Amino acid sequence: GGGGGGWGGVEQRLVRIDRPVVRIPNLAIHLQTAKEREAFAVNKEDHLSPILASEVKKALGGGKGDDNNNNGGEKNENKQPEEDGWTEHQEPLLLSLLSSELNVPVSSIVDFELNLYDVQPSSLGGMHSEFLHASRLDNLASCFLAVRSLLDHVEAGDLNDDEDISLVALFDHEEVGSASATGAGSPVMADAVRRISSALNAGESNPDLYGRTKSRSFVLSVDQAHALHPNYASKHERGHAPRMNGGMVIKRNSNQRYATTGITGFVVRELARRAKLPPVQEFVVRNDCGCGSTIGPVISAATGIRAIDMGCPQLSMHSIRETMGIRDLTHGLALFRSFFKNFRDVDSSVEQ
């Protein structure tokens, strides 16, 4: 944005601060009552404020606090933030940090959208290093597999013989309902299919061509799956308990929380067979247990395109540190490659 009273338009920038700037500390167990320890609960308003710095007033006032307090691109000089209806309501140290990271004056920052994330690097674990411990495996693992397999499909030269449009879509806001302009509940997917079919028809819209394109399309809705937890084995239905390092998982739900059908399940199992992978595992939630959902049903309902819900099995989903098997990454990549290479042949064998 334009600073100093000038206006030069607004430029959107990405910023990633890959160091532990803030932390949300838990309350020491010694300061909790027996009831509080048993509940293991936090108040989202009162107990989740991150700690950014100490002695902020002294730092901002140029006192003799920490000599490293000035992280920004502008000198402090006891200058009060500009009163423009927004800047004066922001944390000055945070603005200074963003200024430094982006190499722009604080006055040029007109707004921001920031999220906290765990900056600890991933690590291998287990006696044989067979597990991957990392943050945000749900669902960065699937995003990586999808993008890597599409690149492999192109680099192997298979795109030259591809009858289909191979496409990867990565949506925002899946964990909060997908109802946004960049979420799976938006018109993005339907618009993409419509525009692609129009482009392949010399730029002219053809409802029949669009309809045929949708009927021949197929969506792999790939989100992580719940592996059998050795300490909570009763949480899984006895006959549907996926294990880590046992291969990819197909997720099914009769209430349509997952988009898998008999046909889409068969297609994926056949793709796995052609890739010489272990049989795909199955997950069905217990009848007396709640069930999550994914973008599979959202996309199918909005577009009419067939879909399946599947993913790699993992433990501790939505924890700050999650765990999955490293062999499942290999299985997932091989299955995705098989999808791009063999889908049309497999789908053509199914009577419509």
Coordinates of N, CA, C and O in Angstrom, one line a residue, residues 52-196:
L52 N 4.0 -12.8 23.1 CA 4.9 -12.3 22.0 C 6.2 -11.8 22.5 O 7.3 -12.0 21.9
A53 N 6.2 -11.0 23.7 CA 7.4 -10.4 24.2 C 7.2 -10.0 25.6 O 6.1 -10.0 26.1
S54 N 8.3 -9.7 26.3 CA 8.2 -9.2 27.7 C 8.6 -7.8 27.7 O 9.3 -7.3 26.9
E55 N 8.1 -7.1 28.7 CA 8.4 -5.6 28.9 C 8.1 -4.8 27.6 O 9.0 -4.1 27.2
V56 N 7.0 -5.0 27.1 CA 6.7 -4.3 25.8 C 6.7 -2.8 25.9 O 7.3 -2.1 25.1
K57 N 6.2 -2.3 27.0 CA 6.2 -0.8 27.2 C 7.6 -0.3 27.2 O 7.9 0.8 26.6
K58 N 8.5 -1.0 27.9 CA 9.9 -0.5 28.0 C 10.6 -0.5 26.7 O 11.3 0.4 26.3
A59 N 10.3 -1.6 25.9 CA 10.9 -1.8 24.6 C 10.4 -0.7 23.7 O 11.2 -0.1 22.9
L60 N 9.1 -0.4 23.7 CA 8.6 0.6 22.8 C 9.0 2.0 23.2 O 9.1 2.9 22.4
G61 N 9.2 2.2 24.5 CA 9.6 3.5 25.0 C 11.1 3.8 24.9 O 11.6 4.8 25.4
G62 N 11.8 2.9 24.3 CA 13.3 3.1 24.2 C 14.0 2.9 25.5 O 15.1 3.5 25.7
G63 N 13.4 2.2 26.5 CA 14.1 2.0 27.7 C 15.3 1.0 27.6 O 15.7 0.6 26.6
K64 N 15.8 0.6 28.8 CA 17.0 -0.2 28.8 C 16.6 -1.7 29.0 O 17.3 -2.4 29.7
G65 N 15.5 -2.1 28.4 CA 15.2 -3.5 28.4 C 16.0 -4.2 27.4 O 17.2 -4.0 27.2
D66 N 15.5 -5.2 26.8 CA 16.2 -6.1 25.9 C 16.7 -5.3 24.7 O 15.9 -4.6 24.0
D67 N 18.0 -5.3 24.4 CA 18.6 -4.6 23.3 C 18.1 -5.0 21.9 O 18.3 -4.4 20.9
N68 N 17.5 -6.2 21.9 CA 17.1 -6.8 20.6 C 15.6 -6.6 20.4 O 15.0 -7.3 19.6
N69 N 15.0 -5.7 21.1 CA 13.5 -5.6 20.9 C 13.1 -5.0 19.6 O 12.1 -5.2 19.1
N70 N 14.0 -4.2 19.0 CA 13.7 -3.5 17.7 C 13.9 -4.5 16.5 O 15.0 -4.6 16.0
N71 N 12.8 -5.2 16.1 CA 13.0 -6.2 15.1 C 12.5 -5.6 13.7 O 12.6 -6.3 12.7
G72 N 12.1 -4.4 13.7 CA 11.4 -3.9 12.5 C 12.4 -3.2 11.5 O 13.6 -3.0 11.8
G73 N 11.8 -2.8 10.4 CA 12.6 -2.1 9.4 C 12.6 -0.6 9.6 O 13.3 0.1 8.9
E74 N 11.9 -0.1 10.6 CA 11.9 1.3 10.9 C 12.4 1.5 12.3 O 12.2 0.7 13.2
K75 N 13.1 2.6 12.5 CA 13.6 2.9 13.9 C 12.4 3.4 14.7 O 11.5 4.0 14.3
N76 N 12.5 3.0 16.0 CA 11.4 3.3 16.9 C 11.3 4.8 17.2 O 10.3 5.4 16.9
E77 N 12.3 5.4 17.8 CA 12.4 6.8 18.1 C 11.1 7.4 18.8 O 10.6 8.5 18.6
N78 N 10.5 6.5 19.7 CA 9.4 6.9 20.5 C 8.2 7.4 19.6 O 7.4 8.1 20.1
K79 N 8.2 6.9 18.4 CA 7.1 7.4 17.5 C 5.8 6.7 17.7 O 5.8 5.5 17.8
Q80 N 4.7 7.4 17.9 CA 3.4 6.8 18.0 C 2.9 6.3 16.7 O 3.2 6.9 15.7
P81 N 2.2 5.2 16.7 CA 1.7 4.7 15.4 C 0.7 5.6 14.8 O 0.0 6.4 15.5
E82 N 0.7 5.6 13.5 CA -0.2 6.5 12.8 C -1.6 6.2 13.1 O -2.0 5.0 13.1
E83 N -2.5 7.2 13.3 CA -3.9 6.9 13.6 C -4.7 7.0 12.3 O -5.0 8.0 11.8
D84 N -4.9 5.8 11.7 CA -5.7 5.7 10.5 C -6.9 4.8 10.7 O -7.6 4.5 9.7
G85 N -7.2 4.5 11.9 CA -8.4 3.7 12.2 C -8.1 2.2 12.2 O -8.9 1.4 12.6
W86 N -6.9 1.8 11.8 CA -6.4 0.4 11.9 C -5.1 0.2 12.5 O -5.0 -0.6 13.5
T87 N -4.1 1.0 12.1 CA -2.7 0.8 12.6 C -2.6 0.9 14.1 O -1.9 0.1 14.8
E88 N -3.3 1.9 14.7 CA -3.2 2.2 16.1 C -3.8 1.1 17.0 O -3.5 1.0 18.2
H89 N -4.5 0.2 16.4 CA -5.1 -0.9 17.1 C -4.3 -2.2 17.0 O -4.8 -3.3 17.5
Q90 N -3.2 -2.2 16.3 CA -2.4 -3.4 16.1 C -1.2 -3.4 17.1 O -0.8 -2.3 17.6
E91 N -0.7 -4.5 17.4 CA 0.5 -4.7 18.2 C 1.7 -4.1 17.5 O 2.1 -4.6 16.5
P92 N 2.3 -3.0 18.0 CA 3.5 -2.4 17.3 C 4.6 -3.3 17.1 O 5.2 -3.3 16.0
L93 N 4.9 -4.2 18.0 CA 6.1 -5.1 17.8 C 5.8 -6.1 16.7 O 6.7 -6.5 15.9
L94 N 4.5 -6.5 16.6 CA 4.2 -7.4 15.5 C 4.3 -6.7 14.1 O 4.8 -7.3 13.1
L95 N 3.8 -5.5 14.1 CA 3.9 -4.7 12.8 C 5.4 -4.5 12.5 O 5.8 -4.6 11.3
S96 N 6.2 -4.3 13.5 CA 7.7 -4.1 13.3 C 8.3 -5.3 12.7 O 9.1 -5.3 11.8
L97 N 7.9 -6.5 13.2 CA 8.4 -7.8 12.8 C 8.0 -8.0 11.3 O 8.8 -8.4 10.5
L98 N 6.7 -7.8 11.0 CA 6.3 -7.9 9.6 C 7.0 -7.0 8.7 O 7.4 -7.3 7.6
S99 N 7.2 -5.8 9.1 CA 8.0 -4.8 8.4 C 9.4 -5.3 8.0 O 9.8 -5.2 6.9
S100 N 10.0 -5.9 9.0 CA 11.4 -6.4 8.8 C 11.4 -7.6 7.8 O 12.2 -7.7 6.9
E101 N 10.4 -8.5 8.0 CA 10.4 -9.7 7.2 C 10.0 -9.4 5.7 O 10.5 -10.0 4.8
L102 N 9.2 -8.4 5.5 CA 8.7 -8.1 4.2 C 9.6 -7.0 3.6 O 9.4 -6.7 2.4
N103 N 10.5 -6.4 4.4 CA 11.3 -5.3 3.9 C 10.5 -4.1 3.4 O 10.8 -3.6 2.3
V104 N 9.5 -3.7 4.1 CA 8.7 -2.6 3.8 C 8.5 -1.7 5.0 O 8.7 -2.2 6.2
P105 N 8.2 -0.5 4.9 CA 7.9 0.4 6.1 C 6.7 -0.1 6.8 O 5.7 -0.6 6.1
V106 N 6.6 0.1 8.1 CA 5.4 -0.2 8.8 C 4.2 0.5 8.2 O 3.1 0.0 8.1
S107 N 4.4 1.8 7.8 CA 3.3 2.6 7.2 C 2.7 2.0 6.0 O 1.6 2.4 5.5
S108 N 3.4 1.1 5.3 CA 2.9 0.5 4.1 C 2.1 -0.7 4.3 O 1.5 -1.3 3.4
I109 N 2.0 -1.2 5.6 CA 1.2 -2.4 5.9 C -0.2 -1.9 6.2 O -0.4 -1.2 7.1
V110 N -1.2 -2.3 5.4 CA -2.5 -1.8 5.5 C -3.5 -2.9 6.2 O -4.6 -2.6 6.6
D111 N -3.0 -4.2 6.2 CA -3.8 -5.2 6.8 C -3.0 -6.5 6.7 O -2.0 -6.6 6.0
F112 N -3.5 -7.5 7.5 CA -2.8 -8.8 7.4 C -3.7 -9.9 7.9 O -4.7 -9.7 8.6
E113 N -3.4 -11.1 7.4 CA -4.1 -12.3 7.9 C -3.0 -13.3 8.3 O -2.2 -13.8 7.4
L114 N -2.9 -13.6 9.6 CA -1.8 -14.4 10.1 C -2.3 -15.6 10.8 O -3.4 -15.5 11.5
N115 N -1.6 -16.7 10.8 CA -2.0 -17.9 11.6 C -0.7 -18.4 12.3 O 0.4 -18.2 11.8
L116 N -1.0 -19.0 13.5 CA 0.1 -19.6 14.2 C 0.3 -21.0 13.8 O -0.7 -21.7 13.4
Y117 N 1.6 -21.5 13.7 CA 1.8 -22.9 13.4 C 3.1 -23.3 14.1 O 3.9 -22.5 14.6
D118 N 3.2 -24.7 14.3 CA 4.3 -25.2 14.9 C 5.6 -25.2 14.0 O 5.5 -25.7 12.9
V119 N 6.6 -24.6 14.5 CA 7.8 -24.4 13.7 C 8.8 -25.6 13.9 O 9.9 -25.6 13.2
Q120 N 8.5 -26.5 14.7 CA 9.5 -27.6 14.9 C 9.5 -28.5 13.7 O 8.5 -28.8 13.1
P121 N 10.7 -28.9 13.2 CA 10.8 -29.7 12.0 C 10.3 -31.1 12.2 O 10.2 -31.6 13.4
S122 N 9.9 -31.7 11.2 CA 9.4 -33.1 11.2 C 10.5 -34.0 11.7 O 11.7 -33.7 11.5
S123 N 10.2 -35.2 12.2 CA 11.2 -36.2 12.6 C 10.7 -37.6 12.4 O 9.5 -37.8 12.4
L124 N 11.6 -38.5 12.1 CA 11.3 -39.9 12.1 C 11.3 -40.5 13.5 O 12.1 -40.1 14.3
G125 N 10.5 -41.5 13.7 CA 10.4 -42.1 15.0 C 10.2 -43.6 14.9 O 9.9 -44.2 13.8
G126 N 10.2 -44.3 16.0 CA 10.0 -45.8 16.0 C 11.4 -46.5 16.0 O 12.4 -45.9 15.6
M127 N 11.4 -47.7 16.4 CA 12.6 -48.5 16.5 C 13.3 -48.6 15.1 O 14.5 -48.7 15.0
H128 N 12.5 -48.6 14.1 CA 13.0 -48.8 12.7 C 12.8 -47.5 11.9 O 12.8 -47.6 10.7
S129 N 12.5 -46.4 12.6 CA 12.3 -45.1 11.9 C 11.1 -45.3 10.9 O 11.1 -44.7 9.8
E130 N 10.1 -46.0 11.3 CA 9.0 -46.3 10.4 C 7.8 -45.3 10.6 O 6.9 -45.4 9.8
F131 N 7.9 -44.3 11.5 CA 6.9 -43.4 11.7 C 7.4 -42.0 11.4 O 8.6 -41.7 11.5
L132 N 6.5 -41.1 10.9 CA 6.8 -39.7 10.7 C 6.0 -38.9 11.7 O 4.8 -39.0 11.7
H133 N 6.7 -38.1 12.5 CA 6.1 -37.2 13.5 C 6.2 -35.8 13.0 O 7.3 -35.3 12.7
A134 N 5.1 -35.1 12.8 CA 5.1 -33.8 12.2 C 3.8 -33.1 12.5 O 2.8 -33.7 12.9
S135 N 3.8 -31.8 12.3 CA 2.6 -31.0 12.5 C 1.9 -30.9 11.1 O 2.5 -31.0 10.1
R136 N 0.6 -30.8 11.2 CA -0.2 -30.5 10.0 C -0.2 -31.6 8.9 O -0.3 -31.4 7.7
L137 N 0.1 -32.9 9.3 CA 0.0 -34.0 8.4 C -1.3 -34.0 7.7 O -1.5 -34.3 6.6
D138 N -2.3 -33.7 8.5 CA -3.7 -33.5 8.1 C -3.9 -32.0 7.8 O -4.1 -31.2 8.7
N139 N -3.7 -31.6 6.5 CA -3.7 -32.5 5.4 C -2.6 -32.1 4.4 O -2.7 -32.3 3.2
L140 N -1.5 -31.6 4.9 CA -0.4 -31.3 4.0 C 0.2 -32.6 3.4 O 0.8 -32.5 2.3
A141 N 0.1 -33.7 4.1 CA 0.6 -35.0 3.5 C -0.1 -35.3 2.1 O 0.6 -35.6 1.1
S142 N -1.4 -35.1 2.1 CA -2.1 -35.4 0.9 C -1.8 -34.4 -0.2 O -1.8 -34.7 -1.4
C143 N -1.7 -33.1 0.2 CA -1.3 -32.0 -0.7 C 0.0 -32.3 -1.4 O 0.2 -32.2 -2.6
F144 N 1.0 -32.8 -0.6 CA 2.3 -33.1 -1.2 C 2.2 -34.3 -2.2 O 2.7 -34.2 -3.3
L145 N 1.4 -35.3 -1.8 CA 1.3 -36.5 -2.6 C 0.6 -36.1 -4.0 O 1.1 -36.6 -5.0
A146 N -0.4 -35.3 -3.9 CA -1.1 -34.9 -5.1 C -0.2 -34.1 -6.1 O -0.1 -34.4 -7.3
V147 N 0.5 -33.1 -5.5 CA 1.3 -32.3 -6.4 C 2.5 -33.1 -6.9 O 2.9 -33.0 -8.1
R148 N 3.1 -33.9 -6.1 CA 4.3 -34.7 -6.5 C 3.9 -35.7 -7.6 O 4.7 -35.9 -8.5
S149 N 2.8 -36.3 -7.4 CA 2.4 -37.3 -8.4 C 2.0 -36.7 -9.7 O 2.3 -37.3 -10.8
L150 N 1.4 -35.5 -9.7 CA 1.1 -34.8 -11.0 C 2.4 -34.4 -11.7 O 2.6 -34.6 -12.9
L151 N 3.4 -34.0 -10.9 CA 4.7 -33.6 -11.5 C 5.4 -34.9 -12.1 O 5.9 -34.9 -13.2
D152 N 5.3 -36.0 -11.4 CA 5.8 -37.2 -11.9 C 5.1 -37.7 -13.1 O 5.8 -38.2 -14.1
H153 N 3.8 -37.5 -13.2 CA 3.0 -37.9 -14.4 C 3.5 -37.1 -15.6 O 3.6 -37.7 -16.7
V154 N 3.8 -35.8 -15.4 CA 4.3 -35.0 -16.5 C 5.8 -35.4 -16.9 O 6.1 -35.6 -18.1
E155 N 6.6 -35.5 -15.9 CA 8.0 -35.8 -16.1 C 8.2 -37.2 -16.8 O 9.2 -37.4 -17.5
A156 N 7.3 -38.1 -16.5 CA 7.4 -39.4 -17.1 C 7.0 -39.5 -18.5 O 7.1 -40.5 -19.2
G157 N 6.4 -38.4 -19.0 CA 5.9 -38.3 -20.4 C 4.6 -38.9 -20.6 O 4.1 -39.0 -21.7
D158 N 3.9 -39.3 -19.5 CA 2.6 -39.9 -19.6 C 1.5 -38.9 -20.0 O 0.4 -39.3 -20.5
L159 N 1.8 -37.6 -19.8 CA 0.8 -36.6 -20.2 C 0.6 -36.6 -21.7 O -0.5 -36.2 -22.2
N160 N 1.6 -37.0 -22.5 CA 1.5 -37.0 -23.9 C 0.4 -38.0 -24.4 O -0.2 -37.7 -25.5
D161 N 0.1 -39.0 -23.7 CA -0.9 -40.0 -24.1 C -2.2 -39.9 -23.2 O -3.0 -40.8 -23.3
D162 N -2.3 -38.8 -22.5 CA -3.4 -38.7 -21.5 C -4.7 -38.2 -22.3 O -4.6 -37.2 -23.0
E163 N -5.7 -39.0 -22.2 CA -7.0 -38.6 -22.8 C -7.8 -37.6 -21.9 O -8.7 -36.9 -22.4
D164 N -7.4 -37.4 -20.7 CA -8.1 -36.6 -19.7 C -7.3 -35.4 -19.3 O -6.1 -35.2 -19.6
I165 N -8.0 -34.5 -18.6 CA -7.4 -33.3 -18.0 C -7.0 -33.7 -16.6 O -7.8 -34.0 -15.8
S166 N -5.7 -33.8 -16.3 CA -5.2 -34.1 -15.0 C -5.1 -32.9 -14.2 O -4.3 -31.9 -14.5
L167 N -5.7 -32.8 -13.0 CA -5.8 -31.6 -12.3 C -5.8 -31.8 -10.8 O -6.3 -32.8 -10.3
V168 N -5.1 -31.0 -10.1 CA -5.0 -31.0 -8.6 C -5.6 -29.7 -8.1 O -5.3 -28.6 -8.5
A169 N -6.5 -29.8 -7.1 CA -7.2 -28.7 -6.5 C -6.9 -28.7 -5.0 O -7.2 -29.7 -4.4
L170 N -6.4 -27.6 -4.5 CA -6.1 -27.5 -3.1 C -6.9 -26.4 -2.5 O -6.7 -25.2 -2.9
F171 N -7.8 -26.7 -1.6 CA -8.8 -25.8 -1.1 C -8.5 -25.2 0.2 O -7.9 -25.9 1.1
D172 N -8.9 -24.0 0.5 CA -8.8 -23.5 1.9 C -10.0 -23.9 2.7 O -11.1 -24.3 2.2
H173 N -9.9 -23.7 4.0 CA -11.0 -23.7 5.0 C -11.7 -25.0 5.1 O -12.9 -25.0 5.5
E174 N -11.1 -26.2 4.8 CA -11.8 -27.4 4.9 C -12.1 -27.7 6.4 O -13.2 -28.3 6.7
E175 N -11.3 -27.3 7.3 CA -11.5 -27.6 8.7 C -12.6 -26.8 9.4 O -13.1 -27.1 10.5
V176 N -13.1 -25.8 8.7 CA -14.1 -24.9 9.2 C -15.4 -24.9 8.3 O -16.2 -23.9 8.4
G177 N -15.5 -25.9 7.5 CA -16.8 -26.0 6.7 C -16.7 -25.8 5.2 O -17.7 -26.1 4.5
S178 N -15.6 -25.2 4.7 CA -15.4 -25.1 3.3 C -16.3 -24.0 2.6 O -16.3 -23.9 1.4
A179 N -17.1 -23.3 3.4 CA -18.1 -22.3 2.9 C -17.4 -21.0 2.8 O -17.6 -20.1 3.6
S180 N -16.5 -20.8 1.8 CA -15.8 -19.6 1.5 C -15.6 -19.4 0.0 O -15.8 -20.4 -0.7
A181 N -15.1 -18.3 -0.4 CA -14.8 -18.0 -1.8 C -13.7 -18.9 -2.3 O -13.6 -19.2 -3.5
T182 N -12.8 -19.4 -1.4 CA -11.7 -20.3 -1.8 C -11.8 -21.7 -1.2 O -10.9 -22.4 -1.3
G183 N -13.0 -22.0 -0.7 CA -13.2 -23.3 -0.1 C -13.9 -24.2 -1.1 O -14.3 -23.8 -2.2
A184 N -14.0 -25.5 -0.8 CA -14.6 -26.5 -1.7 C -16.0 -26.3 -1.9 O -16.6 -26.7 -2.9
G185 N -16.7 -25.5 -1.0 CA -18.1 -25.2 -1.2 C -18.4 -24.0 -2.2 O -19.5 -23.7 -2.5
S186 N -17.3 -23.4 -2.7 CA -17.4 -22.4 -3.7 C -17.6 -22.9 -5.1 O -17.5 -24.1 -5.3
P187 N -17.9 -22.1 -6.1 CA -18.1 -22.6 -7.4 C -16.8 -22.9 -8.2 O -16.8 -23.1 -9.4
V188 N -15.7 -22.9 -7.5 CA -14.4 -23.0 -8.1 C -14.3 -24.2 -9.0 O -13.9 -24.2 -10.1
M189 N -14.6 -25.4 -8.4 CA -14.5 -26.6 -9.1 C -15.4 -26.7 -10.3 O -14.9 -27.0 -11.4
A190 N -16.7 -26.4 -10.1 CA -17.6 -26.4 -11.3 C -17.2 -25.4 -12.3 O -17.3 -25.7 -13.5
D191 N -16.8 -24.2 -11.9 CA -16.3 -23.2 -12.9 C -15.1 -23.7 -13.7 O -15.0 -23.5 -14.9
A192 N -14.2 -24.4 -13.0 CA -13.0 -24.9 -13.7 C -13.3 -25.9 -14.7 O -12.8 -25.8 -15.9
V193 N -14.2 -26.8 -14.4 CA -14.6 -27.9 -15.4 C -15.3 -27.2 -16.5 O -15.1 -27.6 -17.7
R194 N -16.2 -26.3 -16.2 CA -16.9 -25.6 -17.3 C -16.0 -24.8 -18.3 O -16.1 -24.9 -19.5
R195 N -15.1 -24.1 -17.7 CA -14.2 -23.3 -18.5 C -13.2 -24.2 -19.3 O -12.9 -23.9 -20.5
I196 N -12.8 -25.3 -18.7 CA -11.9 -26.2 -19.5 C -12.6 -26.9 -20.6 O -12.1 -26.9 -21.8

